[in-house]
Each structure stands twice: as C-alpha cells, then as structure tokens.
Short mmCIF file of C-alpha atoms (C1' of nucleotides) in Angstrom, two decimals:
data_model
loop_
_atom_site.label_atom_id
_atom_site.label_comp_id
_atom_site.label_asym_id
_atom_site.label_seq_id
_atom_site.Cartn_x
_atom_site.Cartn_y
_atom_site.Cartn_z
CA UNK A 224 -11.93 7.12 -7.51
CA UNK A 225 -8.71 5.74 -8.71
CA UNK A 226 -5.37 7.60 -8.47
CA UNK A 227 -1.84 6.00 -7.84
CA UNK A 228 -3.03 5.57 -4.08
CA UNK A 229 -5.98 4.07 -4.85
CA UNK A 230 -3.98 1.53 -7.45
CA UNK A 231 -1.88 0.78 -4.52
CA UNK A 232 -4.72 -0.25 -2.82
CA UNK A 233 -5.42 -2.68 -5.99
CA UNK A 234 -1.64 -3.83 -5.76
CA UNK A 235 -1.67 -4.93 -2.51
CA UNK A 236 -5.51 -6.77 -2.90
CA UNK A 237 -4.42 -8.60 -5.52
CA UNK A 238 -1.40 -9.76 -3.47
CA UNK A 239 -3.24 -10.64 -0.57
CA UNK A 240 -6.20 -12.03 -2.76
CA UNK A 241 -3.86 -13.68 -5.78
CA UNK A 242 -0.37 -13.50 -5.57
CA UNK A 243 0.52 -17.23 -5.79
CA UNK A 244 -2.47 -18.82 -6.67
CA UNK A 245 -3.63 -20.75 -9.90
CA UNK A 246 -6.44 -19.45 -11.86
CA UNK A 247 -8.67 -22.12 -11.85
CA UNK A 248 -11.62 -19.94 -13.99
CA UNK A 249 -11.99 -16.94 -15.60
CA UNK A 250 -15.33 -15.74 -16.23
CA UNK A 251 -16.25 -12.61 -18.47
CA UNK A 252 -19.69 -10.62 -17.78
CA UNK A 253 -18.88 -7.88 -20.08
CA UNK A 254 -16.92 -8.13 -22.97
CA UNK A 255 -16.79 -3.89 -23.30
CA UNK A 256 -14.20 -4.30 -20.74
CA UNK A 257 -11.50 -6.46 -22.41
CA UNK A 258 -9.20 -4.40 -24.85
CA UNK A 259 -7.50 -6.54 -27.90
CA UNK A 260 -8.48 -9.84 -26.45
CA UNK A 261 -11.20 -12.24 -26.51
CA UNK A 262 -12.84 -14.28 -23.35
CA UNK A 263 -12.00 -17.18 -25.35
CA UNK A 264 -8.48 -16.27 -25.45
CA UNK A 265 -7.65 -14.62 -21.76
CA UNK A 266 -9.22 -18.14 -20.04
CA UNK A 267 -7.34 -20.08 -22.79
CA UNK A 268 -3.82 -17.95 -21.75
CA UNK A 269 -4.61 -17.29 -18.26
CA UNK A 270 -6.47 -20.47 -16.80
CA UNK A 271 -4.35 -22.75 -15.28
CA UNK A 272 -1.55 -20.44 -14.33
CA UNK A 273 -0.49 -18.40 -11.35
CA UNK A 274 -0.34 -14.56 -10.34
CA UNK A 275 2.84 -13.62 -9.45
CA UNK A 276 4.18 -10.50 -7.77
CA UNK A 277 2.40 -7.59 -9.40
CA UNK A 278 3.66 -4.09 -10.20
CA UNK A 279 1.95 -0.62 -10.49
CA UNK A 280 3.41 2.05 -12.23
CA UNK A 281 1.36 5.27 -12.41
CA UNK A 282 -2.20 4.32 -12.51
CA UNK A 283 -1.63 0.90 -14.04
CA UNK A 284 -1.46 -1.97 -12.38
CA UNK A 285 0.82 -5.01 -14.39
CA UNK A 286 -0.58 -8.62 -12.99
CA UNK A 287 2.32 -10.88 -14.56
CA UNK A 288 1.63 -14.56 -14.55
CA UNK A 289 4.93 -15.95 -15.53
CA UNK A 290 2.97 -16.13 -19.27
CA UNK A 291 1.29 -13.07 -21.11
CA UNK A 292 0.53 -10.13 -18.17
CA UNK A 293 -2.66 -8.39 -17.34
CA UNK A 294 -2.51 -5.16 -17.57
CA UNK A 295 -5.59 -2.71 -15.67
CA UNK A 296 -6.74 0.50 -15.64
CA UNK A 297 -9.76 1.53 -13.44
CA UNK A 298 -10.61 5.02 -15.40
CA UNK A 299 -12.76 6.79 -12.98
CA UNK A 300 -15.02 4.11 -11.35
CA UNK A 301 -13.05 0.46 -11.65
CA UNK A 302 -11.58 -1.09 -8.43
CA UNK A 303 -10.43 -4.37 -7.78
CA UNK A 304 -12.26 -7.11 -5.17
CA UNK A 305 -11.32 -10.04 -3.25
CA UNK A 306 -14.32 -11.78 -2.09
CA UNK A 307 -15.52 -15.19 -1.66
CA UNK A 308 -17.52 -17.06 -4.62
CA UNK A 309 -20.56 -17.36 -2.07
CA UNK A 310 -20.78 -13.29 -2.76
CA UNK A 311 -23.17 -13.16 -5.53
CA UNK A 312 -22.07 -11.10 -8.66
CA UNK A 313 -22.49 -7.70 -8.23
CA UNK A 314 -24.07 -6.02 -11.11
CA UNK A 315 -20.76 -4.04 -12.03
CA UNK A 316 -18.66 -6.90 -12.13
CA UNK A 317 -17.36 -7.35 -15.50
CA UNK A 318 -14.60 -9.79 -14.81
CA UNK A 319 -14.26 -12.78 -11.93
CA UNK A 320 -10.94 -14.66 -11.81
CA UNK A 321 -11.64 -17.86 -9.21
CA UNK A 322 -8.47 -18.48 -7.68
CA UNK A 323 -9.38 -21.91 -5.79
CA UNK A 324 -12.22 -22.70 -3.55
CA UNK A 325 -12.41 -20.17 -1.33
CA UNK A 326 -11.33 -16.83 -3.27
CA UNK A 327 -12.49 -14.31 -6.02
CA UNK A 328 -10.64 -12.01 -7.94
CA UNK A 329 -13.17 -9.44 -9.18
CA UNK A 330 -12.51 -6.38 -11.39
CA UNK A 331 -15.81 -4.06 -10.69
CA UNK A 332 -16.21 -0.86 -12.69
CA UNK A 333 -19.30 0.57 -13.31
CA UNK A 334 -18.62 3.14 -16.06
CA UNK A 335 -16.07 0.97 -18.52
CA UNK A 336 -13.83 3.59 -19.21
CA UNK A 337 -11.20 1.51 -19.52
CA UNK A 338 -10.45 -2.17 -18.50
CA UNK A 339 -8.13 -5.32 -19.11
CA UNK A 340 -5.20 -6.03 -21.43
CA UNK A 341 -3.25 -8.99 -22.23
CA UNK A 342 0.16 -8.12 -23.26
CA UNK A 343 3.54 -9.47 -24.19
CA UNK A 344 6.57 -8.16 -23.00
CA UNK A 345 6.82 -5.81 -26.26
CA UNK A 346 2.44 -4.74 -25.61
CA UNK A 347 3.79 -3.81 -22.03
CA UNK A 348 6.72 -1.48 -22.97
CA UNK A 349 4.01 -0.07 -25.25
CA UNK A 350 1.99 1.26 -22.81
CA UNK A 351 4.92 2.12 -19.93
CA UNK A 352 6.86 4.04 -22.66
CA UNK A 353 4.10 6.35 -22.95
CA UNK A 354 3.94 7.08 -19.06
CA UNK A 355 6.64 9.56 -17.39
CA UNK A 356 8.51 8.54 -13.98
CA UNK A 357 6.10 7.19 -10.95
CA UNK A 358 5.27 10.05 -8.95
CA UNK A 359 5.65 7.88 -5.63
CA UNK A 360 9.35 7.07 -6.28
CA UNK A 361 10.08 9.47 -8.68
CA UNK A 362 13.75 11.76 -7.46
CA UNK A 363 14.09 15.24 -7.07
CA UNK A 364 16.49 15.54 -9.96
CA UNK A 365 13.93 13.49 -12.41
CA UNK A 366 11.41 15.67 -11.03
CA UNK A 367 12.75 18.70 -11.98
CA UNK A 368 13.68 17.38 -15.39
CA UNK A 369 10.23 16.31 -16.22
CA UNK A 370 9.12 19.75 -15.30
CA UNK A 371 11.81 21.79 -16.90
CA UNK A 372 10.81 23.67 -19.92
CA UNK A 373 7.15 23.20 -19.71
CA UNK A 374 4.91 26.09 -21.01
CA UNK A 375 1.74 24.56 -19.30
CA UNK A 376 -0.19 25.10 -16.44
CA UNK A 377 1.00 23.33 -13.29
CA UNK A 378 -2.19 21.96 -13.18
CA UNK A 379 -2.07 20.34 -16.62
CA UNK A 380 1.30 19.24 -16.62
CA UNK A 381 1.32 17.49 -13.37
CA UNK A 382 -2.25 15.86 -14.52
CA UNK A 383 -0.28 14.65 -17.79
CA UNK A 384 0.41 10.98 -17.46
CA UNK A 385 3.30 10.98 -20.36
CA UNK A 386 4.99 13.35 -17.74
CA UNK A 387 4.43 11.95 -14.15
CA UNK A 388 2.70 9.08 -13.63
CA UNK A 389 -0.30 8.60 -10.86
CA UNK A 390 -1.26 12.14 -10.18
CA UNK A 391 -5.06 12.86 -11.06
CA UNK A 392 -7.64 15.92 -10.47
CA UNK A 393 -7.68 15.57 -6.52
CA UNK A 394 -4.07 14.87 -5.80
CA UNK A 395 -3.14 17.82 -8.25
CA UNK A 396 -5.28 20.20 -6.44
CA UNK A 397 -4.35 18.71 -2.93
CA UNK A 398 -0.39 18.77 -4.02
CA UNK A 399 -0.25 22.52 -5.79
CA UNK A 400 -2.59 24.10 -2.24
CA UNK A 401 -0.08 22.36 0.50
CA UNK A 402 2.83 24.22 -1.33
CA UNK A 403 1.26 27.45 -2.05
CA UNK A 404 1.25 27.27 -5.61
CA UNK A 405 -1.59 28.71 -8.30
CA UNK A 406 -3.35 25.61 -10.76
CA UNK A 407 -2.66 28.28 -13.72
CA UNK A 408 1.35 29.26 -12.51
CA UNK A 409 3.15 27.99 -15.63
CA UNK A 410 5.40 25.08 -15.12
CA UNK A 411 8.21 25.61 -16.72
CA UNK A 412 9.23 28.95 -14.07
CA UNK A 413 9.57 27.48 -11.27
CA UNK A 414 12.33 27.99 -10.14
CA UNK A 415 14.99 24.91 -8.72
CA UNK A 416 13.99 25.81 -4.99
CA UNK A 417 10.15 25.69 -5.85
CA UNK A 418 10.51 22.15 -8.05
CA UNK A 419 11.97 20.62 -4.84
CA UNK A 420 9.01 22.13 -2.81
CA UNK A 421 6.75 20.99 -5.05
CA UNK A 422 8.46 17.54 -5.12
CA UNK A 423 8.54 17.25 -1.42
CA UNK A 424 5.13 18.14 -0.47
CA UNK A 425 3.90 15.72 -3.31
CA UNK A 426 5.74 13.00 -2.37
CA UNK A 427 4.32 13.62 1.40
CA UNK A 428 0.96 13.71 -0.03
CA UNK A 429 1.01 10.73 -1.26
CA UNK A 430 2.50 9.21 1.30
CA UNK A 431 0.16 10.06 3.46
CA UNK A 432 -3.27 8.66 1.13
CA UNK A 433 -1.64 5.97 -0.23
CA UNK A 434 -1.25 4.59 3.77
CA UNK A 435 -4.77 5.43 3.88
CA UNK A 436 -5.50 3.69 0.69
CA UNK A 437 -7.15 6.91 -0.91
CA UNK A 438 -6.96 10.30 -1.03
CA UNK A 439 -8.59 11.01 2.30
CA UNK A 440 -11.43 13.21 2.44
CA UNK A 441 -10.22 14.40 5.66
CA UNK A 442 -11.48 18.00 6.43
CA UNK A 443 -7.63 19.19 7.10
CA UNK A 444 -7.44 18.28 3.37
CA UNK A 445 -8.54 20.51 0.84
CA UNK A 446 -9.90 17.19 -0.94
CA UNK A 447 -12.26 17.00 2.56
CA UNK A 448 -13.74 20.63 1.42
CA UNK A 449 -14.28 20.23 -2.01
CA UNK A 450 -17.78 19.36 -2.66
CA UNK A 451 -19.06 21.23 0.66
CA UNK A 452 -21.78 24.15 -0.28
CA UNK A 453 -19.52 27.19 -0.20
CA UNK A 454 -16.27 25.91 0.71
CA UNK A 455 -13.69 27.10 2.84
CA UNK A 456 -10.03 26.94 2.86
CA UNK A 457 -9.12 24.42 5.85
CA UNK A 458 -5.89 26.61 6.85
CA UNK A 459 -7.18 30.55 6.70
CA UNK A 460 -11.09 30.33 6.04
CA UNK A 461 -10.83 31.95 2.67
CA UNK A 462 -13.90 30.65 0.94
CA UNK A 463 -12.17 28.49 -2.11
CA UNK A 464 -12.21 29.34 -5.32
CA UNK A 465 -13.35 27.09 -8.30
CA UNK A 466 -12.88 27.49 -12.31
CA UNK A 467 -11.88 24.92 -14.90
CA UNK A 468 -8.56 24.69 -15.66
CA UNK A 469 -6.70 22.20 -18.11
CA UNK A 470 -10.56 20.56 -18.51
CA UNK A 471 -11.02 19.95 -14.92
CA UNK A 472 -12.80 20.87 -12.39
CA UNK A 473 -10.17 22.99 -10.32
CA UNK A 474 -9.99 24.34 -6.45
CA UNK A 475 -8.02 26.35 -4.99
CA UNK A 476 -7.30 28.77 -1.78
CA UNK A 477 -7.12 32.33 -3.16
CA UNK A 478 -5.09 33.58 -0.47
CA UNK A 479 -3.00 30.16 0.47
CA UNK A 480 -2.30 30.37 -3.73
CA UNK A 481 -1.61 33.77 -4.79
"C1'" DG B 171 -33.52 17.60 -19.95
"C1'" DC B 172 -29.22 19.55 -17.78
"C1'" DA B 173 -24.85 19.41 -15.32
"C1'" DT B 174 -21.71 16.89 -12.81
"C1'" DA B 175 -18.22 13.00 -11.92
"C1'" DT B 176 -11.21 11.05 -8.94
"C1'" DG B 177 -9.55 8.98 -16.54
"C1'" DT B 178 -7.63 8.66 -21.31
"C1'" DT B 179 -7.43 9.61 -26.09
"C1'" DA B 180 -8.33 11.64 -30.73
"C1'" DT B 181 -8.89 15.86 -33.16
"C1'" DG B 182 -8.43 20.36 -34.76
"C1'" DA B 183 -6.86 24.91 -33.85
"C1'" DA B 184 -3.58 28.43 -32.07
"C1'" DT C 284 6.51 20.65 -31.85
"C1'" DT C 285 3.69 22.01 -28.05
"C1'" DT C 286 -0.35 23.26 -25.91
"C1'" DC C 287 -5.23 23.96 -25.36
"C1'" DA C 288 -10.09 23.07 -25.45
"C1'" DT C 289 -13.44 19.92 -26.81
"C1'" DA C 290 -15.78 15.75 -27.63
"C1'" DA C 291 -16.11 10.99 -27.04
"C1'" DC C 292 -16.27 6.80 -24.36
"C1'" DA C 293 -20.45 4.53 -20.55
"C1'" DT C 294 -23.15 5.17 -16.55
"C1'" DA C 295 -25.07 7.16 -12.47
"C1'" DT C 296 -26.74 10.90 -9.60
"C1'" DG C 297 -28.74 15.33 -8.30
#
DNA sequence: GCATATGTTATGAA
DNA sequence: TTTCATAACATATG
C-alpha cells in the first residue's frame, strides 16, 4: 500500500495518536522488524519520553522524541495504528508503543520488508542523503534538475527514490497517463515545457490522494482500472496495455501515451 | 506448485 | 559512472 500519500496518512496518525504524549511502554512482538537495535535498547531509549512533531520525507516517516528518532518504513504492507489497548493484538502487529491509558501506537506490517530504526542525528542524515527532493514540495526548477540528463525510462527514474522521493508503481503509472507520457520515453528528453507538465500534473496527483489518504482507486483513475479483467482506459476506452518495465508491473493507455 | 503483490537493496553485466 | 534486470527479503492470495 504505502506511497508518500499513504505515509502522510501515517504522519498525521501518529500526530493525532502521539504527538505529545510519553511513552509509557514499548512492547516488541517481532524482533525481524527492528533494524540495528535491540527491544532492550528502543524501551530503554524511548520509554519515558515524548513524540514530538514528526516529519515525512519521501516514504519515510522521522518520529523525533527530543532523544534518538524513530525512523519507519512500511515496504509494501506496513501501516501505522492508533487504537485503544482494549483492541487485542492483531496478529501482524510487530510493534505497540502505549502512550497512556487510553491509546496505542501500533506499527502493523504483515510482510517485514522493512521496519523501525533508531537513529542519531548523523544515522538520520544517513538515510535522507540517499533520498532526492520530496515529490510533494519538490519546485519546478529542482524538478527539472533531478530529471535533467537521465538516460532512463521515465518510469524508472521517477520510481528511483535517490532521485524523487515518495513516488511508487501506482503513482508513477497514474502521474506519466494524466500527462500523456509513455513508461519507456527516456527521461532525460523531455524537453523544459514537458518537465513542467510532468511536474504539474504530479504534484496535482498527489494532491489529490494524499487528501484522500491513498491513491484512490477511483474508476476516473487509471489506478481504479488496473486490476479489472481486460482493462480499459477511463478517458478513450482503449483497452490498456500492460508489460514490465524498470521491474514493475506497468499500465498504460496506448492511445492517451503514444 | 506457480504467479502475483503499492518497496528497497545487492549484484553482476552491458 | 550509469543503467538494467534479477534475485532476495517475508508473507499472503488466487
């Protein structure tokens, strides 16, 4: 499920669920998740301080504390929940943060892709350094400079974390069919015109799921069409094509994408 | 058993 | 140096 919208979504639970609140407990139900740290160690650093205002860049979320910060990554199946201790623990729940009386913090994933990380201020830069500019905020001009002299794919570059940030499989293929583009069109041509439609419609996009707190599966987006048998293109009825491109699984409108 | 799945990373080859 | 495909990670579903 998760891309940047759906880490968004994360954000703003763990605000609502967390933001101010001591961590009275920290249990761990599966160690597999936890990446350079110990149980022992994350309730010994974490338990007994606060969650302050969080950040997401990309497809990480960055839960600071005021000490070390958590850093999360959902890989394909992780979200985050707020629900009450009465809820009993569901079986993907690999990590519950109490946060008083009344309120869980619960990081559910049921394939353990990837997980949790407890970080200093140098283990943060780490990770951001590797990631390009946020697609949500990201400018035209920064844009077009993290596109510019690409020999890839459109379809692989804007998938490529280390150069935009927050973009996965469905948003790519949602993005490049709203602006007319192919998945295989190499990057690096577009011309300036074309980066700035291609900037615009993305940043629309994502306006647009990350207020619905996904991308929607909406049958007016191609995302809607996807996994229907024989699928058609929502704007001309062009039955949709499908290959592999950069790894993925790929869609797109033949006549929309030409 | 096989193929598929919204993510990332290591590896080897072109 | 860049880019690509592939496998691996762990688990579920059709």
């Amino acid at each position: 499920m998760p891309e940047l919208p759906d880490v968004e979504g994360f954000r703003r639970t763990l605000v609502g669920c967390a933001r101010g609140r001591v961590i009275r407990r920290i249990e761990v139900y599966d160690e597999g998740v936890l990446h350079g740290v110990s149980p022992q160690r994350l309730r010994g650093e974490l338990e007994g301080r606060r969650f302050t205002e969080p950040e997401r860049h990309g497809k990480w979320l960055l839960a600071h504390t005021g000490g070390p910060t958590l850093m999360l990554h959902f890989g394909m199946t992780g979200r985050l929940v707020c629900s009450s201790p009465d809820e009993p623990v569901h079986p993907h729940d690999r990590v519950v943060f109490t946060l008083g009386r009344e309120r869980q913090l619960r990081y559910r994933d049921q394939r353990k892709l990837q997980g949790l990380w407890l970080l200093d201020p140098a283990g943060t830069e780490r990770i951001l350094s590797r990631q390009g500019p946020d697609a949500g905020t990201v400018g035209r001009a920064d844009f077009r400079a993290a596109l510019a002299g690409r020999r890839g794919s459109l379809k692989a570059v804007l998938m490529d974390q280390s150069v935009l940030a927050g973009l996965g499989n469905l948003l790519v293929d949602e993005i490049l069919w709203r602006t007319g583009f192919p998945p295989g069109r190499p990057a690096g041509d577009l011309s300036a015109d074309d980066c700035d439609r291609l900037h615009a419609e993305m940043r629309r996009t994502l306006r647009a799921a990350v207020r619905a707190g996904c991308v929607p599966p909406r049958d007016t987006w191609l995302t809607g069409r996807r996994d229907d048998p024989g699928p058609a293109c929502p704007r001309c009825g062009t039955p949709l094509r499908r290959a592999r491109v950069a790894g993925r699984t790929t869609v797109w409108c033949p006549r929309c994408q030409p």
